[in-house]
Short mmCIF file of C-alpha atoms (C1' of nucleotides) in Angstrom, two decimals:
data_model
loop_
_atom_site.label_atom_id
_atom_site.label_comp_id
_atom_site.label_asym_id
_atom_site.label_seq_id
_atom_site.Cartn_x
_atom_site.Cartn_y
_atom_site.Cartn_z
CA MET Z 15 -226.96 -23.62 141.41
CA ALA Z 16 -226.78 -20.28 139.68
CA ARG Z 17 -227.41 -20.34 135.98
CA PRO Z 18 -224.14 -21.05 134.21
CA THR Z 19 -222.84 -18.52 131.73
CA PRO Z 20 -221.25 -19.42 128.42
CA LEU Z 21 -217.49 -19.82 128.37
CA SER Z 22 -215.99 -17.31 125.99
CA GLY Z 23 -214.07 -18.93 123.18
CA PHE Z 24 -215.82 -22.28 123.49
CA PRO Z 25 -218.67 -21.94 121.01
CA GLU Z 26 -221.85 -23.99 121.30
CA TRP Z 27 -224.68 -23.68 118.78
CA LEU Z 28 -228.37 -24.16 119.27
CA THR Z 29 -229.84 -27.02 117.32
CA ASP Z 30 -230.54 -25.08 114.11
CA GLY Z 31 -226.98 -23.75 114.17
CA ARG Z 32 -225.75 -27.29 114.56
CA VAL Z 33 -227.79 -28.30 111.50
CA VAL Z 34 -225.88 -25.67 109.52
CA GLU Z 35 -222.53 -26.78 110.93
CA GLN Z 36 -223.27 -30.42 110.24
CA TYR Z 37 -224.20 -29.56 106.65
CA VAL Z 38 -220.92 -27.72 106.19
CA LEU Z 39 -218.98 -30.66 107.61
CA ASP Z 40 -220.83 -33.18 105.45
CA THR Z 41 -220.26 -31.09 102.33
CA LEU Z 42 -216.55 -30.65 103.01
CA ARG Z 43 -216.12 -34.32 103.71
CA ARG Z 44 -217.91 -35.34 100.53
CA THR Z 45 -215.74 -33.06 98.40
CA PHE Z 46 -212.55 -34.24 100.09
CA GLU Z 47 -213.51 -37.84 99.42
CA LEU Z 48 -214.37 -37.05 95.79
CA HIS Z 49 -210.77 -35.92 95.48
CA GLY Z 50 -209.44 -39.13 96.97
CA PHE Z 51 -208.45 -37.93 100.41
CA ALA Z 52 -208.73 -40.65 103.06
CA GLY Z 53 -210.13 -39.72 106.43
CA ILE Z 54 -208.19 -40.14 109.64
CA GLU Z 55 -208.57 -39.03 113.21
CA THR Z 56 -205.67 -38.52 115.55
CA ARG Z 57 -205.73 -38.41 119.33
CA ALA Z 58 -206.45 -35.08 120.99
CA VAL Z 59 -203.10 -34.94 122.77
CA GLU Z 60 -199.47 -34.94 121.71
CA PRO Z 61 -196.32 -34.92 123.78
CA LEU Z 62 -195.53 -31.33 124.61
CA ASP Z 63 -192.12 -31.39 122.94
CA GLN Z 64 -193.77 -32.41 119.66
CA LEU Z 65 -196.24 -29.55 119.83
CA LEU Z 66 -193.58 -26.97 120.56
CA ARG Z 67 -191.72 -27.70 117.34
CA LYS Z 68 -193.89 -25.11 115.67
CA GLY Z 69 -192.17 -22.25 117.41
CA GLU Z 70 -193.69 -19.28 119.14
CA THR Z 71 -196.99 -20.96 119.84
CA SER Z 72 -195.98 -22.59 123.11
CA LYS Z 73 -197.94 -20.10 125.18
CA GLU Z 74 -201.12 -21.18 123.45
CA VAL Z 75 -200.89 -24.88 124.22
CA TYR Z 76 -203.22 -26.26 126.84
CA VAL Z 77 -201.35 -28.81 128.91
CA LEU Z 78 -202.99 -31.85 130.41
CA ARG Z 79 -202.72 -32.54 134.10
CA ARG Z 80 -204.33 -35.13 136.30
CA LEU Z 81 -206.26 -33.70 139.22
CA GLN Z 82 -204.73 -36.30 141.55
CA GLU Z 83 -201.23 -35.81 140.22
CA ASP Z 84 -198.89 -35.46 143.17
CA ALA Z 85 -196.54 -32.55 142.90
CA ASP Z 86 -193.60 -34.34 144.50
CA GLY Z 87 -193.95 -37.63 142.65
CA GLU Z 88 -191.45 -37.39 139.84
CA PRO Z 89 -188.58 -35.08 139.01
CA ALA Z 90 -189.67 -32.11 136.92
CA VAL Z 91 -187.31 -32.98 134.09
CA ASP Z 92 -188.82 -36.41 133.71
CA ARG Z 93 -192.32 -35.04 133.73
CA SER Z 94 -191.71 -32.43 131.05
CA GLU Z 95 -190.81 -35.17 128.61
CA LYS Z 96 -194.05 -37.00 129.24
CA GLN Z 97 -196.13 -33.87 129.51
CA LEU Z 98 -199.12 -33.91 127.21
CA GLY Z 99 -200.78 -30.98 125.50
CA LEU Z 100 -203.97 -30.62 123.49
CA HIS Z 101 -203.14 -30.21 119.82
CA PHE Z 102 -203.55 -26.67 118.51
CA ASP Z 103 -203.76 -27.64 114.84
CA LEU Z 104 -203.98 -30.83 112.79
CA THR Z 105 -200.80 -30.42 110.78
CA VAL Z 106 -198.34 -31.19 113.55
CA PRO Z 107 -200.26 -34.28 114.75
CA PHE Z 108 -200.48 -35.41 111.13
CA ALA Z 109 -196.74 -35.06 110.68
CA ARG Z 110 -196.26 -37.21 113.77
CA TYR Z 111 -198.80 -39.73 112.45
CA VAL Z 112 -196.97 -39.95 109.14
CA LEU Z 113 -193.65 -40.61 110.82
CA GLU Z 114 -195.19 -43.16 113.15
CA ASN Z 115 -196.95 -45.05 110.36
CA ALA Z 116 -194.55 -44.38 107.50
CA GLY Z 117 -193.99 -48.08 106.94
CA ARG Z 118 -197.69 -48.76 106.54
CA LEU Z 119 -198.75 -45.79 104.46
CA ALA Z 120 -198.69 -45.56 100.67
CA PHE Z 121 -197.10 -42.37 99.32
CA PRO Z 122 -198.03 -39.85 98.16
CA PHE Z 123 -200.49 -40.08 101.02
CA LYS Z 124 -203.62 -37.93 100.85
CA ARG Z 125 -205.70 -37.49 103.95
CA TYR Z 126 -208.45 -35.31 105.31
CA GLN Z 127 -208.97 -34.73 109.00
CA ILE Z 128 -211.83 -32.89 110.68
CA GLN Z 129 -211.37 -32.37 114.41
CA LYS Z 130 -211.43 -29.93 117.23
CA VAL Z 131 -208.27 -28.06 118.15
CA TRP Z 132 -207.48 -25.89 121.17
CA ARG Z 133 -205.56 -22.65 121.53
CA GLY Z 134 -205.19 -20.64 124.72
CA GLU Z 135 -205.78 -17.33 123.00
CA ARG Z 136 -207.88 -14.34 123.89
CA PRO Z 137 -211.21 -14.99 122.18
CA GLN Z 138 -212.75 -12.50 119.79
CA ASP Z 139 -215.29 -12.39 117.02
CA GLY Z 140 -214.35 -15.40 114.89
CA ARG Z 141 -211.49 -16.40 117.20
CA PHE Z 142 -211.97 -19.29 119.56
CA ARG Z 143 -210.10 -21.35 122.10
CA GLU Z 144 -211.83 -24.53 121.02
CA PHE Z 145 -212.73 -24.83 117.36
CA VAL Z 146 -213.09 -27.23 114.46
CA GLN Z 147 -210.60 -27.44 111.65
CA ALA Z 148 -211.03 -29.35 108.40
CA ASP Z 149 -207.66 -30.18 106.86
CA ILE Z 150 -206.49 -31.76 103.66
CA ASP Z 151 -202.84 -32.61 103.18
CA VAL Z 152 -200.77 -34.69 100.84
CA VAL Z 153 -197.32 -35.88 101.80
CA GLY Z 154 -194.72 -37.64 99.72
CA ALA Z 155 -191.83 -39.85 100.74
CA GLY Z 156 -188.63 -37.96 100.10
CA GLU Z 157 -190.16 -35.71 97.49
CA LEU Z 158 -193.49 -34.26 96.53
CA PRO Z 159 -194.23 -33.06 93.00
CA TYR Z 160 -195.00 -29.37 92.68
CA HIS Z 161 -198.36 -29.94 90.99
CA TYR Z 162 -199.88 -30.78 94.40
CA GLU Z 163 -199.33 -27.17 95.37
CA VAL Z 164 -201.75 -26.39 92.55
CA GLU Z 165 -204.24 -29.15 93.23
CA LEU Z 166 -204.74 -28.70 96.96
CA PRO Z 167 -206.02 -25.11 96.86
CA LEU Z 168 -208.22 -26.02 93.92
CA ALA Z 169 -209.72 -28.90 95.91
CA MET Z 170 -210.41 -26.47 98.74
CA ALA Z 171 -211.92 -23.99 96.31
CA GLU Z 172 -214.26 -26.73 95.18
CA ALA Z 173 -215.18 -27.70 98.74
CA LEU Z 174 -215.98 -24.11 99.68
CA GLY Z 175 -217.68 -23.54 96.32
CA ALA Z 176 -219.99 -26.47 97.04
CA LEU Z 177 -221.42 -24.39 99.89
CA ARG Z 178 -222.33 -21.46 97.65
CA ASP Z 179 -225.89 -22.59 96.99
CA VAL Z 180 -226.82 -22.48 100.68
CA GLY Z 181 -225.70 -18.88 100.97
CA VAL Z 182 -221.97 -19.05 101.71
CA PRO Z 183 -220.27 -16.07 100.04
CA GLU Z 184 -217.65 -16.39 97.33
CA VAL Z 185 -214.11 -17.01 98.47
CA ARG Z 186 -210.77 -15.66 97.26
CA ILE Z 187 -207.72 -17.80 97.76
CA LEU Z 188 -204.74 -15.49 98.02
CA VAL Z 189 -201.47 -17.16 97.15
CA ASN Z 190 -197.82 -16.32 97.44
CA ASN Z 191 -194.62 -18.27 97.38
CA ARG Z 192 -192.03 -18.25 100.12
CA LYS Z 193 -189.26 -18.66 97.59
CA VAL Z 194 -190.35 -15.49 95.82
CA ALA Z 195 -190.44 -13.48 99.01
CA GLU Z 196 -187.21 -14.90 100.39
CA GLY Z 197 -185.43 -14.67 97.04
CA PHE Z 198 -186.47 -11.06 96.62
CA TYR Z 199 -185.61 -9.97 100.14
CA ARG Z 200 -182.21 -11.64 100.02
CA GLY Z 201 -181.59 -10.15 96.58
CA LEU Z 202 -182.38 -6.83 98.18
CA GLY Z 203 -179.82 -7.54 100.87
CA LEU Z 204 -182.28 -8.24 103.68
CA ASP Z 205 -181.41 -11.49 105.43
CA ASP Z 206 -183.97 -11.45 108.23
CA VAL Z 207 -186.63 -12.94 105.95
CA GLU Z 208 -188.84 -13.99 108.85
CA GLY Z 209 -188.79 -10.52 110.32
CA VAL Z 210 -189.54 -8.83 107.04
CA LEU Z 211 -192.46 -11.17 106.39
CA ARG Z 212 -193.82 -10.42 109.81
CA GLN Z 213 -193.78 -6.68 109.24
CA VAL Z 214 -195.19 -6.92 105.72
CA ASP Z 215 -198.02 -9.05 107.09
CA LYS Z 216 -199.20 -5.99 109.04
CA LEU Z 217 -199.66 -3.92 105.91
CA ASP Z 218 -203.44 -4.09 105.85
CA LYS Z 219 -203.71 -3.06 109.46
CA ILE Z 220 -201.15 -0.31 109.92
CA GLY Z 221 -200.48 0.91 106.39
CA PRO Z 222 -197.33 1.20 104.23
CA ASP Z 223 -195.71 4.10 106.07
CA ALA Z 224 -195.83 2.32 109.42
CA VAL Z 225 -194.51 -0.89 107.87
CA ALA Z 226 -191.64 0.99 106.24
CA GLU Z 227 -190.80 2.51 109.59
CA LEU Z 228 -190.88 -0.89 111.29
CA LEU Z 229 -188.67 -2.39 108.59
CA ARG Z 230 -186.15 0.37 109.19
CA ALA Z 231 -186.32 0.15 112.97
CA GLU Z 232 -186.60 -3.62 113.46
CA GLN Z 233 -184.92 -5.15 110.42
CA GLY Z 234 -182.40 -2.39 109.82
CA ALA Z 235 -183.62 -1.85 106.29
CA THR Z 236 -182.54 1.17 104.31
CA PRO Z 237 -185.32 3.41 102.96
CA GLU Z 238 -184.55 1.92 99.55
CA GLN Z 239 -184.92 -1.66 100.82
CA ALA Z 240 -188.14 -0.84 102.64
CA LYS Z 241 -189.49 0.75 99.50
CA GLY Z 242 -188.70 -2.42 97.57
CA CYS Z 243 -190.52 -4.58 100.10
CA LEU Z 244 -193.59 -2.39 99.91
CA GLU Z 245 -193.55 -2.36 96.14
CA LEU Z 246 -193.42 -6.15 96.10
CA ALA Z 247 -196.26 -6.35 98.60
CA ALA Z 248 -198.36 -4.07 96.43
CA ILE Z 249 -198.38 -6.56 93.56
CA SER Z 250 -201.41 -8.75 93.12
CA GLY Z 251 -203.47 -10.14 90.28
CA GLU Z 252 -205.29 -13.08 88.80
CA ASP Z 253 -203.08 -13.80 85.81
CA VAL Z 254 -199.46 -14.66 85.12
CA ALA Z 255 -198.69 -11.03 84.31
CA VAL Z 256 -197.98 -10.56 88.01
CA VAL Z 257 -194.95 -12.76 87.62
CA GLU Z 258 -193.52 -10.43 85.01
CA ARG Z 259 -194.18 -7.47 87.25
CA VAL Z 260 -192.30 -9.10 90.11
CA ARG Z 261 -189.44 -10.00 87.80
CA ALA Z 262 -189.27 -6.45 86.49
CA LEU Z 263 -189.38 -5.04 90.00
CA ALA Z 264 -186.58 -7.34 91.11
CA ALA Z 265 -184.52 -6.36 88.08
CA SER Z 266 -184.97 -2.68 88.85
CA TYR Z 267 -183.52 -3.29 92.30
CA ASP Z 268 -180.91 -5.65 90.92
CA ALA Z 269 -182.40 -8.23 93.29
CA VAL Z 270 -182.91 -11.17 90.95
CA THR Z 271 -181.79 -14.44 92.56
CA GLU Z 272 -181.96 -18.07 91.63
CA LEU Z 273 -184.39 -18.69 94.47
CA LEU Z 274 -186.62 -15.88 93.24
CA GLU Z 275 -186.68 -17.35 89.74
CA THR Z 276 -187.59 -20.79 91.08
CA GLY Z 277 -190.40 -19.30 93.12
CA LEU Z 278 -191.69 -17.25 90.23
CA GLY Z 279 -191.78 -20.35 88.05
CA GLU Z 280 -193.88 -22.13 90.67
CA LEU Z 281 -196.16 -19.18 91.23
CA ALA Z 282 -196.71 -18.84 87.49
CA ALA Z 283 -197.66 -22.50 87.20
CA LEU Z 284 -200.17 -22.17 90.06
CA ILE Z 285 -201.75 -18.99 88.71
CA GLU Z 286 -201.92 -20.32 85.21
CA ALA Z 287 -203.59 -23.59 86.24
CA ALA Z 288 -205.97 -21.88 88.63
CA ALA Z 289 -207.08 -19.34 86.04
CA ARG Z 290 -208.02 -22.23 83.80
CA ARG Z 291 -209.63 -24.56 86.35
CA ALA Z 292 -211.25 -22.15 88.81
CA PRO Z 293 -211.39 -18.73 87.20
CA GLY Z 294 -211.58 -15.80 89.58
CA VAL Z 295 -210.93 -17.78 92.73
CA VAL Z 296 -207.17 -17.81 93.09
CA VAL Z 297 -205.38 -14.48 93.25
CA ALA Z 298 -201.64 -13.97 93.52
CA ASP Z 299 -200.97 -11.55 96.34
CA LEU Z 300 -197.33 -10.89 97.11
CA LYS Z 301 -198.01 -9.55 100.58
CA ILE Z 302 -199.36 -12.84 101.90
CA ALA Z 303 -196.74 -13.85 104.43
CA ARG Z 304 -198.09 -16.41 106.93
CA GLY Z 305 -196.50 -16.39 110.33
CA LEU Z 306 -195.60 -20.04 110.49
CA ASP Z 307 -191.97 -20.66 109.81
CA TYR Z 308 -192.12 -24.17 108.36
CA TYR Z 309 -193.59 -23.19 105.00
CA THR Z 310 -191.11 -23.43 102.15
CA GLY Z 311 -193.09 -22.89 98.95
CA SER Z 312 -196.64 -21.89 98.16
CA VAL Z 313 -198.62 -20.27 100.94
CA TYR Z 314 -202.36 -19.73 100.94
CA GLU Z 315 -204.90 -17.59 102.75
CA THR Z 316 -208.59 -17.54 102.01
CA VAL Z 317 -211.10 -14.79 102.69
CA LEU Z 318 -214.86 -14.68 102.39
CA VAL Z 319 -215.69 -11.95 99.91
CA GLY Z 320 -217.44 -9.18 101.83
CA HIS Z 321 -216.09 -10.50 105.13
CA GLU Z 322 -212.40 -9.78 104.72
CA GLN Z 323 -212.24 -8.39 108.26
CA LEU Z 324 -213.01 -11.85 109.61
CA GLY Z 325 -209.54 -12.90 108.55
CA SER Z 326 -208.55 -16.07 106.79
CA ILE Z 327 -211.02 -18.94 106.92
CA CYS Z 328 -208.69 -21.38 105.18
CA SER Z 329 -204.92 -21.28 105.19
CA GLY Z 330 -201.96 -23.48 104.51
CA GLY Z 331 -198.92 -24.06 102.41
CA ARG Z 332 -196.06 -26.22 101.35
CA TYR Z 333 -193.70 -27.61 103.99
CA ASP Z 334 -190.58 -29.67 103.37
CA THR Z 335 -189.13 -30.46 106.76
CA LEU Z 336 -192.05 -30.77 109.15
CA ALA Z 337 -192.15 -34.54 109.03
CA SER Z 338 -188.64 -35.85 109.25
CA ASP Z 339 -187.09 -38.62 111.30
CA GLY Z 340 -183.58 -37.55 110.43
CA LYS Z 341 -183.20 -40.22 107.80
CA ASN Z 342 -186.33 -39.78 105.74
CA THR Z 343 -188.30 -36.63 105.12
CA TYR Z 344 -191.88 -36.39 104.08
CA PRO Z 345 -192.60 -33.06 102.39
CA GLY Z 346 -196.20 -32.05 102.21
CA VAL Z 347 -198.69 -29.42 101.25
CA GLY Z 348 -202.02 -28.80 102.89
CA LEU Z 349 -204.73 -26.39 103.81
CA SER Z 350 -206.96 -26.06 106.82
CA ILE Z 351 -210.46 -24.63 106.97
CA GLY Z 352 -211.50 -22.88 110.17
CA VAL Z 353 -214.94 -24.45 110.26
CA SER Z 354 -215.97 -22.76 113.50
CA ARG Z 355 -214.89 -19.35 112.23
CA LEU Z 356 -216.80 -19.90 109.01
CA VAL Z 357 -219.94 -21.26 110.65
CA SER Z 358 -220.01 -18.60 113.36
CA ARG Z 359 -220.00 -15.90 110.69
CA LEU Z 360 -222.64 -17.69 108.57
CA LEU Z 361 -224.94 -17.77 111.60
CA SER Z 362 -224.20 -14.38 113.15
CA ALA Z 363 -224.42 -12.50 109.86
CA GLY Z 364 -227.62 -14.33 109.00
CA LEU Z 365 -226.20 -15.69 105.75
CA VAL Z 366 -227.33 -19.27 106.14
CA THR Z 367 -230.18 -20.81 108.06
CA ALA Z 368 -231.74 -24.20 108.71
CA THR Z 369 -235.38 -24.84 107.83
CA ARG Z 370 -235.79 -26.27 111.31
CA GLY Z 371 -233.72 -27.25 114.31
CA VAL Z 372 -235.25 -30.67 114.87
CA PRO Z 373 -235.26 -33.64 112.52
CA THR Z 374 -238.97 -34.28 113.11
CA ALA Z 375 -241.14 -33.88 110.00
CA VAL Z 376 -244.38 -35.02 111.60
CA LEU Z 377 -245.74 -34.57 115.10
CA VAL Z 378 -248.41 -37.16 115.85
CA ALA Z 379 -251.05 -35.67 118.12
CA VAL Z 380 -252.44 -37.64 121.06
CA THR Z 381 -256.25 -37.47 121.46
CA ASP Z 382 -256.16 -38.77 125.01
CA GLU Z 383 -253.74 -40.82 127.05
CA ALA Z 384 -255.94 -43.90 126.73
CA HIS Z 385 -255.32 -43.85 122.98
CA ARG Z 386 -251.62 -42.92 122.99
CA ASP Z 387 -250.83 -46.35 121.54
CA ARG Z 388 -252.66 -45.38 118.34
CA SER Z 389 -250.42 -42.34 117.98
CA ASP Z 390 -247.35 -44.45 118.71
CA ALA Z 391 -248.42 -46.83 115.96
CA VAL Z 392 -248.76 -43.99 113.46
CA ALA Z 393 -245.29 -42.69 114.34
CA ALA Z 394 -243.83 -46.19 114.01
CA ALA Z 395 -245.41 -46.62 110.57
CA LEU Z 396 -244.00 -43.30 109.40
CA ARG Z 397 -240.53 -44.02 110.77
CA ALA Z 398 -240.55 -47.45 109.13
CA ARG Z 399 -240.79 -45.64 105.80
CA GLY Z 400 -238.08 -43.16 106.68
CA VAL Z 401 -240.22 -40.25 107.83
CA PRO Z 402 -238.88 -38.67 111.05
CA ALA Z 403 -241.84 -38.62 113.43
CA ASP Z 404 -242.44 -37.78 117.05
CA VAL Z 405 -245.45 -38.19 119.32
CA ALA Z 406 -246.87 -35.28 121.33
CA PRO Z 407 -245.69 -35.32 124.96
CA THR Z 408 -249.14 -34.81 126.44
CA ALA Z 409 -252.74 -35.14 125.32
CA ALA Z 410 -253.18 -31.39 125.62
CA LYS Z 411 -255.70 -29.43 123.62
CA PHE Z 412 -254.94 -29.69 119.92
CA GLY Z 413 -254.12 -26.01 119.80
CA LYS Z 414 -251.28 -26.66 122.23
CA GLN Z 415 -250.08 -29.69 120.36
CA ILE Z 416 -249.96 -27.66 117.15
CA LYS Z 417 -248.06 -24.97 119.00
CA PHE Z 418 -245.58 -27.58 120.22
CA ALA Z 419 -244.89 -28.42 116.55
CA ASP Z 420 -244.83 -24.79 115.46
CA ARG Z 421 -242.22 -23.76 118.00
CA ARG Z 422 -239.92 -26.48 116.76
CA GLY Z 423 -240.51 -25.83 113.09
CA ILE Z 424 -242.14 -29.24 112.61
CA PRO Z 425 -244.17 -28.75 109.41
CA PHE Z 426 -246.87 -31.45 109.85
CA VAL Z 427 -249.23 -32.48 112.64
CA TRP Z 428 -250.99 -35.80 112.39
CA PHE Z 429 -254.43 -36.33 113.92
CA PRO Z 430 -255.42 -39.97 114.50
CA GLY Z 431 -258.99 -40.69 113.42
CA GLN Z 432 -261.60 -40.15 116.12
CA ALA Z 433 -264.27 -42.62 117.12
CA GLU Z 434 -267.76 -41.54 115.98
CA GLU Z 435 -270.86 -41.99 118.10
CA ASP Z 436 -271.79 -45.16 116.17
CA GLY Z 437 -268.44 -46.68 117.11
CA THR Z 438 -266.76 -46.35 113.69
CA VAL Z 439 -263.39 -44.65 113.57
CA GLY Z 440 -262.90 -41.74 111.21
CA PRO Z 441 -259.90 -41.38 108.93
CA ASP Z 442 -256.55 -40.04 110.15
CA GLN Z 443 -255.76 -36.55 109.00
CA VAL Z 444 -252.51 -34.65 108.48
CA LYS Z 445 -252.22 -30.89 108.64
CA ASP Z 446 -249.56 -28.68 107.08
CA ILE Z 447 -249.40 -26.08 109.81
CA ARG Z 448 -247.75 -23.52 107.54
CA SER Z 449 -250.63 -23.42 105.06
CA GLY Z 450 -253.34 -24.79 107.32
CA ASP Z 451 -254.22 -27.42 104.72
CA GLN Z 452 -255.56 -30.59 106.33
CA VAL Z 453 -256.27 -33.78 104.43
CA ASP Z 454 -257.19 -37.42 105.08
CA ALA Z 455 -254.07 -39.57 105.24
CA ASP Z 456 -252.88 -43.14 105.74
CA ALA Z 457 -249.72 -43.68 107.78
CA ALA Z 458 -248.88 -46.67 105.60
CA SER Z 459 -248.55 -44.57 102.46
CA TRP Z 460 -248.44 -40.84 103.17
CA ALA Z 461 -245.17 -39.00 102.92
CA PRO Z 462 -244.27 -35.33 103.17
CA PRO Z 463 -242.88 -33.49 100.14
CA ALA Z 464 -239.21 -34.35 99.69
CA GLU Z 465 -238.10 -30.85 100.73
CA ASP Z 466 -239.84 -31.25 104.11
CA LEU Z 467 -238.54 -34.72 104.92
CA PHE Z 468 -235.38 -33.52 106.67
CA PRO Z 469 -234.16 -30.13 107.86
CA ARG Z 470 -232.52 -28.30 105.00
CA VAL Z 471 -229.88 -25.61 104.97
CA VAL Z 472 -230.79 -22.61 102.84
CA PRO Z 473 -229.71 -19.03 102.19
CA ALA Z 474 -231.13 -16.98 105.02
CA ALA Z 475 -232.60 -14.41 102.63
CA ALA Z 476 -234.88 -17.11 101.22
CA GLU Z 477 -236.56 -17.73 104.54
"C1'" G O 23 -199.98 -11.80 128.28
"C1'" U O 24 -201.07 -5.92 127.49
"C1'" G O 25 -204.73 -1.99 126.87
"C1'" G O 26 -209.84 0.18 126.30
"C1'" C O 27 -215.11 -0.42 127.00
"C1'" U O 28 -219.25 -2.98 129.23
"C1'" A O 29 -222.30 -5.87 133.10
"C1'" U O 30 -230.25 -4.20 135.00
"C1'" A O 31 -236.11 -9.79 133.45
"C1'" G O 32 -235.28 -15.66 129.11
"C1'" C O 33 -233.57 -11.84 124.81
"C1'" U O 34 -232.60 -6.52 123.25
"C1'" C O 35 -232.18 -2.47 126.19
"C1'" A O 36 -234.09 2.26 129.15
"C1'" G O 37 -233.45 3.98 134.16
"C1'" U O 38 -233.00 11.87 134.67
"C1'" C O 39 -230.10 15.24 140.38
"C1'" G O 40 -228.29 9.18 144.62
"C1'" G O 41 -234.67 8.68 147.02
"C1'" U O 42 -237.37 1.13 147.47
"C1'" A O 43 -237.22 -1.43 139.41
"C1'" G O 44 -239.20 -0.20 133.67
"C1'" A O 45 -240.33 -1.05 128.15
"C1'" G O 46 -240.51 -4.05 123.78
"C1'" C O 47 -240.13 -8.99 122.40
"C1'" G O 48 -240.64 -13.89 124.42
"C1'" C O 49 -243.26 -17.03 128.13
"C1'" C O 50 -247.99 -18.60 130.97
"C1'" U O 51 -253.54 -18.23 131.57
"C1'" G O 52 -258.24 -16.85 129.69
"C1'" G O 53 -261.51 -14.99 125.73
"C1'" U O 54 -261.79 -19.96 121.95
"C1'" U O 55 -266.38 -26.36 125.28
"C1'" G O 56 -260.10 -30.56 121.36
"C1'" U O 57 -257.07 -26.99 115.59
"C1'" G O 58 -251.78 -22.86 116.87
"C1'" G O 59 -250.26 -18.08 114.39
"C1'" U O 60 -253.79 -12.27 114.45
"C1'" C O 61 -256.44 -9.54 118.17
"C1'" C O 62 -258.11 -8.42 123.32
"C1'" A O 63 -257.65 -9.01 128.74
"C1'" G O 64 -254.81 -10.72 132.68
"C1'" G O 65 -250.31 -13.00 134.88
"C1'" A O 66 -245.46 -14.93 136.16
"C1'" G O 67 -240.49 -13.60 135.99
"C1'" G O 68 -235.01 -9.22 138.89
"C1'" U O 69 -229.78 -10.68 145.23
"C1'" C O 70 -229.50 -4.46 139.23
"C1'" G O 71 -222.41 -9.81 137.96
"C1'" C O 72 -219.86 -10.43 142.89
"C1'" C O 73 -217.28 -8.27 147.45
"C1'" G O 74 -216.39 -4.03 150.12
"C1'" G O 75 -216.57 1.48 150.90
"C1'" U O 76 -219.00 6.58 151.02
"C1'" U O 77 -224.09 8.13 152.45
"C1'" C O 78 -229.90 8.96 156.39
"C1'" A O 79 -230.41 6.47 151.56
"C1'" A O 80 -226.56 3.30 146.06
"C1'" G O 81 -228.82 0.12 139.88
"C1'" C O 82 -226.47 5.19 139.85
"C1'" C O 83 -220.60 7.57 143.37
"C1'" C O 84 -215.55 5.12 144.90
"C1'" G O 85 -212.16 0.68 145.35
"C1'" G O 86 -211.49 -4.32 144.31
"C1'" U O 87 -212.90 -8.74 141.82
"C1'" U O 88 -215.10 -11.91 138.14
"C1'" A O 89 -217.11 -12.35 133.44
"C1'" G O 90 -218.09 -10.50 128.52
"C1'" C O 91 -216.91 -7.48 124.16
"C1'" C O 92 -213.19 -4.90 121.24
"C1'" A O 93 -208.03 -3.84 119.93
"C1'" C O 94 -202.80 -5.57 120.25
"C1'" C O 95 -199.92 -10.21 119.93
"C1'" C O 96 -200.82 -14.36 117.12
"C1'" C O 97 -203.75 -17.00 114.08
"C1'" A O 98 -208.55 -20.96 111.43
#
RNA sequence: GUGGCUAUAGCUCAGUCGGUAGAGCGCCUGGUUGUGGUCCAGGAGGUCGCCGGUUCAAGCCCGGUUAGCCACCCCA
């Protein structure tokens, strides 16, 4: 068989990359749990009609089909109802889970969920067809207090901040509020809020002039209205002064609405709390739009400082009608980290590295196959005390056995004591192959320095 | 789904005017009689993505196809 090539969009790391990813996942999980989020996992598939509730994303859904499925078995209409698709995010499955288990959950319900998702998109740098998301959400029954819109991004800021000491860059959480945008646009006389948001979202890529032109051509905006949209989008800042600037702008266009005022009140509360609890992390940015149509309040996008081109690594917002059975609604707010996007950048940009790609701290050399059992015994003694140990695959020359360890990043090689001519057995020795230091050692008591016991994740510059 | 670019050794890449395939790194062996890394010597490894066409002759030119990268769309 010809050598297989990697499938674009389906990332697979080598073992040291996986060490980094696993560290990221462990760190996120620990922070989520510190904040009281309970972990769940949902099935990989949802009925297609559930998945399509999100709107324009239908083209991206991978549908599930049995190889043996007979084409003429059932009527097409019947099948479409039962058709399954792989979930393309964790929010929609979570909404379904909440509805399904509403009677057994305690509200407000806080959960984290770390799973793979699938999207049939064209892959690119940082964009995958199969990737891991790490979500936190909180949903209420009937209503959800606004303060969760403040707490969720701060929890995420803490989770991402916990990765700083292994070399992950600073993050900026950019926030906006749908009520502000919608209130302003409607006050301006623009009713196609979705369309306006979509155009404004392109600002960074195509520039203000092009956006103004699109607003005129697509949304039928007057030059004056387009100008207002651009002026709103230009506002950003870390303190509550931005709220006054928006209010003043709206007043100058005579576009103040009740909805705008509500949104500004919420945005002010978020900015004010964030400035106090996580200074410098949360920035109000009135051009943050978010394509998804179910957001109703705060919206969030997160960039890695210095890697803004990568796009958002953590996004989310407030939604009020996603989980609804017609009788009860369960409004929620949540954010989702693109773990694969983050990790791929950490590895490709050489920001973070693992001290080694194997767990093994000690390789026990084998003097000759007749005495392999002595090496096995040493490894067993080390493992019994929690030291990851492996035994050399062959009784090759010691130079080769050391090389075996070196290529894997295993820091120590253990040499079982050799029989002398008088029949006595010399002491075991352990060698630090980085320094070359070799000392007598006893497998019943020796241990490597704590920092060598397990692979560690460190800033790449330090290596 | 649309457009542009690319495809040669395990990796990164050169390959002139169309004339039978190269480098660096990595790997293997030996120098080193059971202690790696440096150094020296030697060696293995290629259907030039695939199919077809032009030509005496194609890695190179032409057509198709597949895959990859980038941009759009959308988004983590």
